[in-house]
GROMACS .gro file of C-alpha atoms in nm:
model
  412
    1UNK     CA    1   0.000   0.000   0.000
    2UNK     CA    2   0.125   0.347  -0.082
    3UNK     CA    3   0.195   0.550   0.232
    4UNK     CA    4   0.034   0.887   0.261
    5UNK     CA    5   0.221   0.958   0.581
    6UNK     CA    6   0.601   0.950   0.574
    7UNK     CA    7   0.739   0.674   0.799
    8UNK     CA    8   0.924   0.749   1.121
    9UNK     CA    9   1.270   0.743   0.963
   10UNK     CA   10   1.174   0.996   0.695
   11UNK     CA   11   1.023   1.222   0.960
   12UNK     CA   12   1.345   1.190   1.159
   13UNK     CA   13   1.556   1.282   0.854
   14UNK     CA   14   1.336   1.586   0.794
   15UNK     CA   15   1.378   1.694   1.157
   16UNK     CA   16   1.754   1.645   1.124
   17UNK     CA   17   1.767   1.856   0.807
   18UNK     CA   18   1.555   2.128   0.968
   19UNK     CA   19   1.790   2.131   1.266
   20UNK     CA   20   2.091   2.140   1.032
   21UNK     CA   21   1.950   2.444   0.849
   22UNK     CA   22   1.899   2.616   1.184
   23UNK     CA   23   2.248   2.532   1.316
   24UNK     CA   24   2.434   2.623   0.993
   25UNK     CA   25   2.217   2.926   0.911
   26UNK     CA   26   2.117   2.783   0.572
   27UNK     CA   27   1.876   3.019   0.395
   28UNK     CA   28   1.536   2.904   0.271
   29UNK     CA   29   1.653   2.932  -0.090
   30UNK     CA   30   1.978   2.743  -0.031
   31UNK     CA   31   1.787   2.482   0.166
   32UNK     CA   32   1.555   2.430  -0.129
   33UNK     CA   33   1.849   2.364  -0.361
   34UNK     CA   34   2.062   2.168  -0.115
   35UNK     CA   35   1.779   1.937  -0.012
   36UNK     CA   36   1.665   1.872  -0.371
   37UNK     CA   37   1.304   1.986  -0.318
   38UNK     CA   38   1.266   1.724  -0.046
   39UNK     CA   39   1.374   1.428  -0.261
   40UNK     CA   40   1.686   1.388  -0.049
   41UNK     CA   41   1.464   1.237   0.221
   42UNK     CA   42   1.433   0.923   0.009
   43UNK     CA   43   1.804   0.847   0.052
   44UNK     CA   44   1.935   0.627   0.336
   45UNK     CA   45   2.080   0.838   0.618
   46UNK     CA   46   2.442   0.751   0.534
   47UNK     CA   47   2.399   0.840   0.165
   48UNK     CA   48   2.210   1.156   0.259
   49UNK     CA   49   2.492   1.277   0.486
   50UNK     CA   50   2.757   1.182   0.230
   51UNK     CA   51   2.581   1.378  -0.044
   52UNK     CA   52   2.536   1.684   0.177
   53UNK     CA   53   2.901   1.658   0.287
   54UNK     CA   54   3.020   1.658  -0.073
   55UNK     CA   55   2.815   1.971  -0.146
   56UNK     CA   56   2.909   2.165   0.167
   57UNK     CA   57   3.254   2.030   0.252
   58UNK     CA   58   3.136   1.955   0.606
   59UNK     CA   59   3.106   1.637   0.810
   60UNK     CA   60   2.732   1.634   0.868
   61UNK     CA   61   2.670   1.282   0.993
   62UNK     CA   62   2.478   1.304   1.324
   63UNK     CA   63   2.618   1.124   1.626
   64UNK     CA   64   2.429   0.804   1.725
   65UNK     CA   65   2.279   0.965   2.035
   66UNK     CA   66   2.172   1.270   1.837
   67UNK     CA   67   2.016   1.057   1.563
   68UNK     CA   68   1.829   0.855   1.825
   69UNK     CA   69   1.681   1.175   1.963
   70UNK     CA   70   1.549   1.264   1.616
   71UNK     CA   71   1.400   0.914   1.583
   72UNK     CA   72   1.233   0.947   1.925
   73UNK     CA   73   1.080   1.283   1.836
   74UNK     CA   74   0.967   1.151   1.497
   75UNK     CA   75   0.797   0.850   1.657
   76UNK     CA   76   0.611   1.081   1.895
   77UNK     CA   77   0.496   1.309   1.615
   78UNK     CA   78   0.394   1.009   1.406
   79UNK     CA   79   0.179   0.877   1.691
   80UNK     CA   80   0.014   1.219   1.708
   81UNK     CA   81  -0.083   1.186   1.342
   82UNK     CA   82   0.181   1.414   1.192
   83UNK     CA   83   0.267   1.340   0.828
   84UNK     CA   84   0.511   1.481   0.575
   85UNK     CA   85   0.495   1.520   0.197
   86UNK     CA   86   0.713   1.682  -0.067
   87UNK     CA   87   0.698   1.736  -0.447
   88UNK     CA   88   0.651   1.397  -0.612
   89UNK     CA   89   0.527   1.230  -0.292
   90UNK     CA   90   0.191   1.056  -0.317
   91UNK     CA   91   0.037   1.290  -0.057
   92UNK     CA   92   0.160   1.612  -0.225
   93UNK     CA   93  -0.101   1.872  -0.338
   94UNK     CA   94  -0.011   1.925  -0.704
   95UNK     CA   95  -0.143   2.283  -0.721
   96UNK     CA   96   0.167   2.398  -0.533
   97UNK     CA   97   0.383   2.287  -0.826
   98UNK     CA   98   0.255   2.581  -1.031
   99UNK     CA   99   0.351   2.861  -0.792
  100UNK     CA  100   0.687   3.041  -0.827
  101UNK     CA  101   0.815   2.946  -0.479
  102UNK     CA  102   0.665   2.614  -0.363
  103UNK     CA  103   0.762   2.492  -0.016
  104UNK     CA  104   1.037   2.241   0.039
  105UNK     CA  105   0.787   2.008   0.203
  106UNK     CA  106   0.460   2.017   0.396
  107UNK     CA  107   0.393   1.884   0.744
  108UNK     CA  108   0.028   1.790   0.785
  109UNK     CA  109  -0.237   1.632   1.005
  110UNK     CA  110  -0.561   1.481   0.884
  111UNK     CA  111  -0.626   1.346   0.535
  112UNK     CA  112  -0.340   1.361   0.282
  113UNK     CA  113  -0.328   1.703   0.104
  114UNK     CA  114  -0.342   1.517  -0.231
  115UNK     CA  115  -0.719   1.497  -0.168
  116UNK     CA  116  -0.736   1.845  -0.331
  117UNK     CA  117  -0.585   1.728  -0.660
  118UNK     CA  118  -0.818   1.759  -0.958
  119UNK     CA  119  -1.079   1.953  -0.760
  120UNK     CA  120  -1.186   2.316  -0.799
  121UNK     CA  121  -1.055   2.461  -0.475
  122UNK     CA  122  -1.153   2.800  -0.332
  123UNK     CA  123  -0.944   3.001  -0.085
  124UNK     CA  124  -1.150   3.229   0.140
  125UNK     CA  125  -0.968   3.487   0.352
  126UNK     CA  126  -1.037   3.819   0.519
  127UNK     CA  127  -0.989   4.043   0.817
  128UNK     CA  128  -0.951   3.932   1.177
  129UNK     CA  129  -1.171   4.215   1.303
  130UNK     CA  130  -1.462   4.121   1.083
  131UNK     CA  131  -1.760   4.355   1.040
  132UNK     CA  132  -2.110   4.204   1.083
  133UNK     CA  133  -2.198   4.218   0.713
  134UNK     CA  134  -1.867   4.055   0.616
  135UNK     CA  135  -1.932   3.777   0.869
  136UNK     CA  136  -2.276   3.717   0.720
  137UNK     CA  137  -2.135   3.720   0.366
  138UNK     CA  138  -1.858   3.474   0.457
  139UNK     CA  139  -2.103   3.216   0.588
  140UNK     CA  140  -2.338   3.263   0.294
  141UNK     CA  141  -2.062   3.251   0.032
  142UNK     CA  142  -1.888   2.946   0.178
  143UNK     CA  143  -2.220   2.762   0.202
  144UNK     CA  144  -2.282   2.822  -0.168
  145UNK     CA  145  -1.927   2.716  -0.259
  146UNK     CA  146  -1.956   2.392  -0.063
  147UNK     CA  147  -2.291   2.314  -0.224
  148UNK     CA  148  -2.114   2.337  -0.561
  149UNK     CA  149  -1.843   2.094  -0.451
  150UNK     CA  150  -1.554   2.336  -0.386
  151UNK     CA  151  -1.307   2.251  -0.106
  152UNK     CA  152  -1.235   2.556   0.111
  153UNK     CA  153  -0.880   2.670   0.194
  154UNK     CA  154  -0.804   2.928   0.462
  155UNK     CA  155  -0.562   3.019   0.741
  156UNK     CA  156  -0.745   2.933   1.066
  157UNK     CA  157  -0.708   3.293   1.184
  158UNK     CA  158  -0.965   3.471   1.399
  159UNK     CA  159  -1.231   3.644   1.191
  160UNK     CA  160  -1.310   3.556   0.831
  161UNK     CA  161  -1.072   3.257   0.815
  162UNK     CA  162  -1.223   3.084   1.116
  163UNK     CA  163  -1.577   3.158   0.994
  164UNK     CA  164  -1.491   3.008   0.654
  165UNK     CA  165  -1.371   2.683   0.811
  166UNK     CA  166  -1.669   2.661   1.045
  167UNK     CA  167  -1.922   2.730   0.770
  168UNK     CA  168  -1.759   2.466   0.549
  169UNK     CA  169  -1.780   2.207   0.829
  170UNK     CA  170  -2.142   2.303   0.900
  171UNK     CA  171  -2.222   2.224   0.535
  172UNK     CA  172  -2.022   1.897   0.554
  173UNK     CA  173  -1.761   2.019   0.309
  174UNK     CA  174  -1.389   1.957   0.278
  175UNK     CA  175  -1.169   2.227   0.429
  176UNK     CA  176  -0.794   2.273   0.475
  177UNK     CA  177  -0.614   2.513   0.710
  178UNK     CA  178  -0.260   2.642   0.651
  179UNK     CA  179  -0.077   2.747   0.968
  180UNK     CA  180   0.210   2.996   1.023
  181UNK     CA  181   0.369   2.769   1.286
  182UNK     CA  182   0.467   2.410   1.350
  183UNK     CA  183   0.182   2.163   1.393
  184UNK     CA  184   0.283   2.075   1.748
  185UNK     CA  185   0.094   2.391   1.841
  186UNK     CA  186  -0.206   2.584   1.713
  187UNK     CA  187  -0.216   2.947   1.611
  188UNK     CA  188  -0.433   3.107   1.729
  189UNK     CA  189  -0.465   2.892   2.041
  190UNK     CA  190  -0.838   2.967   2.064
  191UNK     CA  191  -0.891   2.759   1.746
  192UNK     CA  192  -0.741   2.437   1.882
  193UNK     CA  193  -1.083   2.271   1.887
  194UNK     CA  194  -1.159   2.393   1.534
  195UNK     CA  195  -0.826   2.247   1.415
  196UNK     CA  196  -0.917   1.909   1.561
  197UNK     CA  197  -1.266   1.924   1.410
  198UNK     CA  198  -1.120   1.991   1.063
  199UNK     CA  199  -0.914   1.673   1.090
  200UNK     CA  200  -1.203   1.472   1.234
  201UNK     CA  201  -1.434   1.569   0.949
  202UNK     CA  202  -1.202   1.463   0.667
  203UNK     CA  203  -0.997   1.778   0.610
  204UNK     CA  204  -0.638   1.860   0.696
  205UNK     CA  205  -0.414   2.123   0.851
  206UNK     CA  206  -0.068   2.185   0.706
  207UNK     CA  207   0.242   2.397   0.749
  208UNK     CA  208   0.579   2.425   0.582
  209UNK     CA  209   0.730   2.497   0.924
  210UNK     CA  210   0.857   2.204   1.134
  211UNK     CA  211   0.735   2.130   1.486
  212UNK     CA  212   0.865   2.376   1.747
  213UNK     CA  213   0.945   2.641   1.483
  214UNK     CA  214   0.898   2.986   1.640
  215UNK     CA  215   0.629   3.222   1.513
  216UNK     CA  216   0.778   3.521   1.333
  217UNK     CA  217   0.620   3.805   1.139
  218UNK     CA  218   0.744   3.672   0.803
  219UNK     CA  219   0.579   3.335   0.868
  220UNK     CA  220   0.241   3.485   0.783
  221UNK     CA  221   0.359   3.606   0.444
  222UNK     CA  222   0.499   3.260   0.365
  223UNK     CA  223   0.173   3.102   0.485
  224UNK     CA  224  -0.041   3.332   0.270
  225UNK     CA  225   0.131   3.227  -0.054
  226UNK     CA  226   0.037   2.864   0.022
  227UNK     CA  227  -0.327   2.955   0.085
  228UNK     CA  228  -0.351   3.130  -0.251
  229UNK     CA  229  -0.143   2.857  -0.417
  230UNK     CA  230  -0.383   2.583  -0.305
  231UNK     CA  231  -0.691   2.778  -0.419
  232UNK     CA  232  -0.768   2.792  -0.789
  233UNK     CA  233  -0.998   3.082  -0.700
  234UNK     CA  234  -0.931   3.324  -0.414
  235UNK     CA  235  -1.211   3.513  -0.236
  236UNK     CA  236  -1.125   3.822  -0.032
  237UNK     CA  237  -1.415   3.908   0.198
  238UNK     CA  238  -1.272   4.205   0.388
  239UNK     CA  239  -0.920   4.348   0.359
  240UNK     CA  240  -0.773   4.649   0.534
  241UNK     CA  241  -0.510   4.875   0.381
  242UNK     CA  242  -0.219   4.681   0.533
  243UNK     CA  243  -0.381   4.344   0.593
  244UNK     CA  244  -0.254   3.995   0.525
  245UNK     CA  245  -0.558   3.940   0.304
  246UNK     CA  246  -0.440   4.218   0.075
  247UNK     CA  247  -0.105   4.038   0.045
  248UNK     CA  248  -0.284   3.710  -0.024
  249UNK     CA  249  -0.483   3.870  -0.304
  250UNK     CA  250  -0.172   4.008  -0.467
  251UNK     CA  251   0.011   3.678  -0.433
  252UNK     CA  252  -0.287   3.502  -0.590
  253UNK     CA  253  -0.276   3.736  -0.890
  254UNK     CA  254   0.097   3.671  -0.931
  255UNK     CA  255   0.031   3.297  -0.918
  256UNK     CA  256  -0.227   3.321  -1.195
  257UNK     CA  257  -0.526   3.257  -0.967
  258UNK     CA  258  -0.862   3.426  -1.018
  259UNK     CA  259  -0.918   3.684  -0.742
  260UNK     CA  260  -1.270   3.778  -0.628
  261UNK     CA  261  -1.345   4.058  -0.384
  262UNK     CA  262  -1.665   4.113  -0.189
  263UNK     CA  263  -1.845   4.448  -0.233
  264UNK     CA  264  -1.672   4.710  -0.019
  265UNK     CA  265  -1.799   5.020   0.156
  266UNK     CA  266  -1.633   5.356   0.091
  267UNK     CA  267  -1.708   5.462   0.447
  268UNK     CA  268  -1.506   5.201   0.639
  269UNK     CA  269  -1.126   5.188   0.667
  270UNK     CA  270  -1.162   4.811   0.709
  271UNK     CA  271  -1.238   4.783   0.335
  272UNK     CA  272  -0.951   4.998   0.200
  273UNK     CA  273  -0.752   4.693   0.095
  274UNK     CA  274  -1.055   4.544  -0.077
  275UNK     CA  275  -1.103   4.864  -0.277
  276UNK     CA  276  -0.739   4.860  -0.380
  277UNK     CA  277  -0.767   4.500  -0.504
  278UNK     CA  278  -1.073   4.595  -0.709
  279UNK     CA  279  -0.881   4.889  -0.856
  280UNK     CA  280  -0.599   4.650  -0.944
  281UNK     CA  281  -0.835   4.431  -1.147
  282UNK     CA  282  -0.989   4.180  -0.906
  283UNK     CA  283  -1.344   4.072  -0.991
  284UNK     CA  284  -1.628   4.199  -0.774
  285UNK     CA  285  -1.862   3.938  -0.630
  286UNK     CA  286  -2.175   4.107  -0.760
  287UNK     CA  287  -2.406   3.805  -0.725
  288UNK     CA  288  -2.408   3.448  -0.601
  289UNK     CA  289  -2.466   3.344  -0.961
  290UNK     CA  290  -2.101   3.432  -1.024
  291UNK     CA  291  -2.010   3.112  -0.838
  292UNK     CA  292  -2.165   2.908  -1.117
  293UNK     CA  293  -1.885   3.029  -1.346
  294UNK     CA  294  -1.615   2.873  -1.129
  295UNK     CA  295  -1.686   2.512  -1.211
  296UNK     CA  296  -2.049   2.431  -1.289
  297UNK     CA  297  -1.977   2.061  -1.340
  298UNK     CA  298  -1.839   2.021  -0.987
  299UNK     CA  299  -2.178   2.077  -0.829
  300UNK     CA  300  -2.316   1.915  -0.518
  301UNK     CA  301  -2.322   1.587  -0.710
  302UNK     CA  302  -1.962   1.539  -0.594
  303UNK     CA  303  -2.087   1.507  -0.238
  304UNK     CA  304  -2.204   1.159  -0.340
  305UNK     CA  305  -1.842   1.057  -0.302
  306UNK     CA  306  -1.784   1.034   0.070
  307UNK     CA  307  -1.479   1.161   0.252
  308UNK     CA  308  -1.376   0.803   0.321
  309UNK     CA  309  -1.349   0.752  -0.055
  310UNK     CA  310  -1.138   1.066  -0.085
  311UNK     CA  311  -0.908   0.930   0.185
  312UNK     CA  312  -0.895   0.592   0.014
  313UNK     CA  313  -0.802   0.756  -0.314
  314UNK     CA  314  -0.528   0.967  -0.157
  315UNK     CA  315  -0.384   0.658   0.014
  316UNK     CA  316  -0.391   0.434  -0.291
  317UNK     CA  317  -0.290   0.672  -0.569
  318UNK     CA  318   0.071   0.663  -0.683
  319UNK     CA  319   0.179   0.957  -0.906
  320UNK     CA  320   0.378   0.876  -1.215
  321UNK     CA  321   0.215   0.540  -1.275
  322UNK     CA  322  -0.054   0.661  -1.515
  323UNK     CA  323   0.135   0.657  -1.847
  324UNK     CA  324   0.168   0.324  -2.018
  325UNK     CA  325   0.479   0.213  -2.201
  326UNK     CA  326   0.487   0.205  -2.578
  327UNK     CA  327   0.432  -0.173  -2.593
  328UNK     CA  328   0.089  -0.156  -2.431
  329UNK     CA  329  -0.015   0.172  -2.592
  330UNK     CA  330  -0.051   0.013  -2.936
  331UNK     CA  331  -0.307  -0.233  -2.803
  332UNK     CA  332  -0.483   0.044  -2.616
  333UNK     CA  333  -0.522   0.268  -2.919
  334UNK     CA  334  -0.723   0.003  -3.105
  335UNK     CA  335  -0.992   0.019  -2.838
  336UNK     CA  336  -1.049   0.395  -2.863
  337UNK     CA  337  -1.331   0.390  -3.113
  338UNK     CA  338  -1.510   0.117  -2.920
  339UNK     CA  339  -1.524   0.296  -2.583
  340UNK     CA  340  -1.867   0.298  -2.426
  341UNK     CA  341  -2.000   0.547  -2.172
  342UNK     CA  342  -1.949   0.303  -1.884
  343UNK     CA  343  -1.644   0.369  -1.664
  344UNK     CA  344  -1.554  -0.001  -1.653
  345UNK     CA  345  -1.505  -0.010  -2.032
  346UNK     CA  346  -1.299   0.309  -2.057
  347UNK     CA  347  -0.986   0.252  -2.264
  348UNK     CA  348  -0.665   0.227  -2.064
  349UNK     CA  349  -0.502   0.522  -2.236
  350UNK     CA  350  -0.806   0.741  -2.167
  351UNK     CA  351  -0.804   0.631  -1.803
  352UNK     CA  352  -0.434   0.721  -1.790
  353UNK     CA  353  -0.519   1.075  -1.904
  354UNK     CA  354  -0.788   1.106  -1.635
  355UNK     CA  355  -0.544   0.985  -1.369
  356UNK     CA  356  -0.276   1.224  -1.496
  357UNK     CA  357  -0.517   1.519  -1.471
  358UNK     CA  358  -0.605   1.414  -1.117
  359UNK     CA  359  -0.234   1.398  -1.027
  360UNK     CA  360  -0.184   1.759  -1.137
  361UNK     CA  361  -0.116   1.751  -1.513
  362UNK     CA  362  -0.424   1.968  -1.563
  363UNK     CA  363  -0.343   2.135  -1.894
  364UNK     CA  364  -0.266   2.021  -2.248
  365UNK     CA  365   0.082   2.163  -2.217
  366UNK     CA  366   0.161   1.962  -1.903
  367UNK     CA  367   0.009   1.646  -2.049
  368UNK     CA  368   0.207   1.683  -2.370
  369UNK     CA  369   0.532   1.726  -2.180
  370UNK     CA  370   0.480   1.409  -1.976
  371UNK     CA  371   0.298   1.182  -2.217
  372UNK     CA  372   0.496   0.927  -2.426
  373UNK     CA  373   0.241   0.974  -2.708
  374UNK     CA  374   0.238   1.225  -2.994
  375UNK     CA  375   0.077   1.562  -2.924
  376UNK     CA  376  -0.192   1.526  -3.194
  377UNK     CA  377  -0.298   1.190  -3.059
  378UNK     CA  378  -0.313   1.327  -2.705
  379UNK     CA  379  -0.521   1.627  -2.816
  380UNK     CA  380  -0.768   1.396  -2.993
  381UNK     CA  381  -0.797   1.182  -2.680
  382UNK     CA  382  -0.863   1.485  -2.460
  383UNK     CA  383  -1.124   1.616  -2.704
  384UNK     CA  384  -1.296   1.279  -2.703
  385UNK     CA  385  -1.300   1.268  -2.322
  386UNK     CA  386  -1.455   1.615  -2.320
  387UNK     CA  387  -1.725   1.513  -2.564
  388UNK     CA  388  -1.802   1.204  -2.354
  389UNK     CA  389  -1.834   1.411  -2.037
  390UNK     CA  390  -1.519   1.300  -1.854
  391UNK     CA  391  -1.327   1.629  -1.873
  392UNK     CA  392  -1.422   1.996  -1.865
  393UNK     CA  393  -1.220   2.314  -1.918
  394UNK     CA  394  -1.212   2.616  -1.688
  395UNK     CA  395  -0.976   2.911  -1.742
  396UNK     CA  396  -0.723   2.698  -1.925
  397UNK     CA  397  -0.737   2.409  -1.676
  398UNK     CA  398  -0.859   2.057  -1.746
  399UNK     CA  399  -1.092   1.947  -1.468
  400UNK     CA  400  -1.254   1.616  -1.381
  401UNK     CA  401  -1.629   1.561  -1.391
  402UNK     CA  402  -1.825   1.334  -1.159
  403UNK     CA  403  -1.804   1.055  -1.421
  404UNK     CA  404  -1.424   1.086  -1.436
  405UNK     CA  405  -1.393   1.077  -1.058
  406UNK     CA  406  -1.600   0.760  -1.048
  407UNK     CA  407  -1.359   0.601  -1.296
  408UNK     CA  408  -1.068   0.659  -1.061
  409UNK     CA  409  -1.257   0.525  -0.761
  410UNK     CA  410  -1.351   0.214  -0.959
  411UNK     CA  411  -0.981   0.147  -1.017
  412UNK     CA  412  -0.868   0.203  -0.655
   0.00000   0.00000   0.00000
């Protein structure tokens, strides 16, 4: 079975590398290069230390007692449900691959973050000191988004963020919280129970910061880029002139996400940031009907797939296994014209495309780069899947329909 949580030894190696970066004052950028985007964790400890030693000229092998302490901490965190994923790992949320500065890895609790892959996610953020109308609008907007099948991403902060998570849970939706601290603690502390409820109801909390990492001002900026990176659409409910929500909206625009801003009042300073985002080109949420433009095909029909199935899919899916080799593809291509509308009879190559989209190759360009088949053949296959109702397009992205999702579940 594919592991969605890194085993104790990998957690220990991650803790060791985090400690090494702290001790040697390795910058975040250098850490990203030195640790090979997290792939170095897959090496045995001896090979890992040897490779780092060759690159730095230092003897970095931990002493036996020190290594045992990392193993002990890792075992404790593992028992508490702490997991770890990195680019290419089966639990990795593929939407982070498309942002300019993805994290080295993600620590998480709850369901594997890969549960978001292939789904039309919506980030909802706003002010901590939320005005009554903004609070009402948050609950109303999130309820409508959940009814249409959109997972909700936010930052667990007091105010709009917390209301977004709570409203999502009230409507039995999938929600994810990104924290500015290590997951051995909760920030803010008053949302400890909400954090636990998110995990209990099939969502997850995540952070790029290791356990025991101190809270600093810059942590919030780093956290905000992950919130916008995980949301294909970003909704700003209320943003002040110097608020974190204003930063999130700008980061979202830089990441190519669609930014929506709630109607703002000219009379309240609390909306100055919202007005600035609108002036910069963000779309105004002028009606609830606007939500239908996000992803009409991912309506409440997706709720038919329970959270236990989402967890099962995230546990069983192994990225990179979807493309067939050239020997089997010739046999597959002969079946294309005989494909019926039933998922069980879907041709293997078509199923491979559906699985690839779910794993994050959600555009023709990405599919063409990874597929062993000719571009024209791939384009014809995608067009056929669209005509048969397996794929839909939204703002340049290929997205899965309910029928396509059922195909994947049938193969798990």
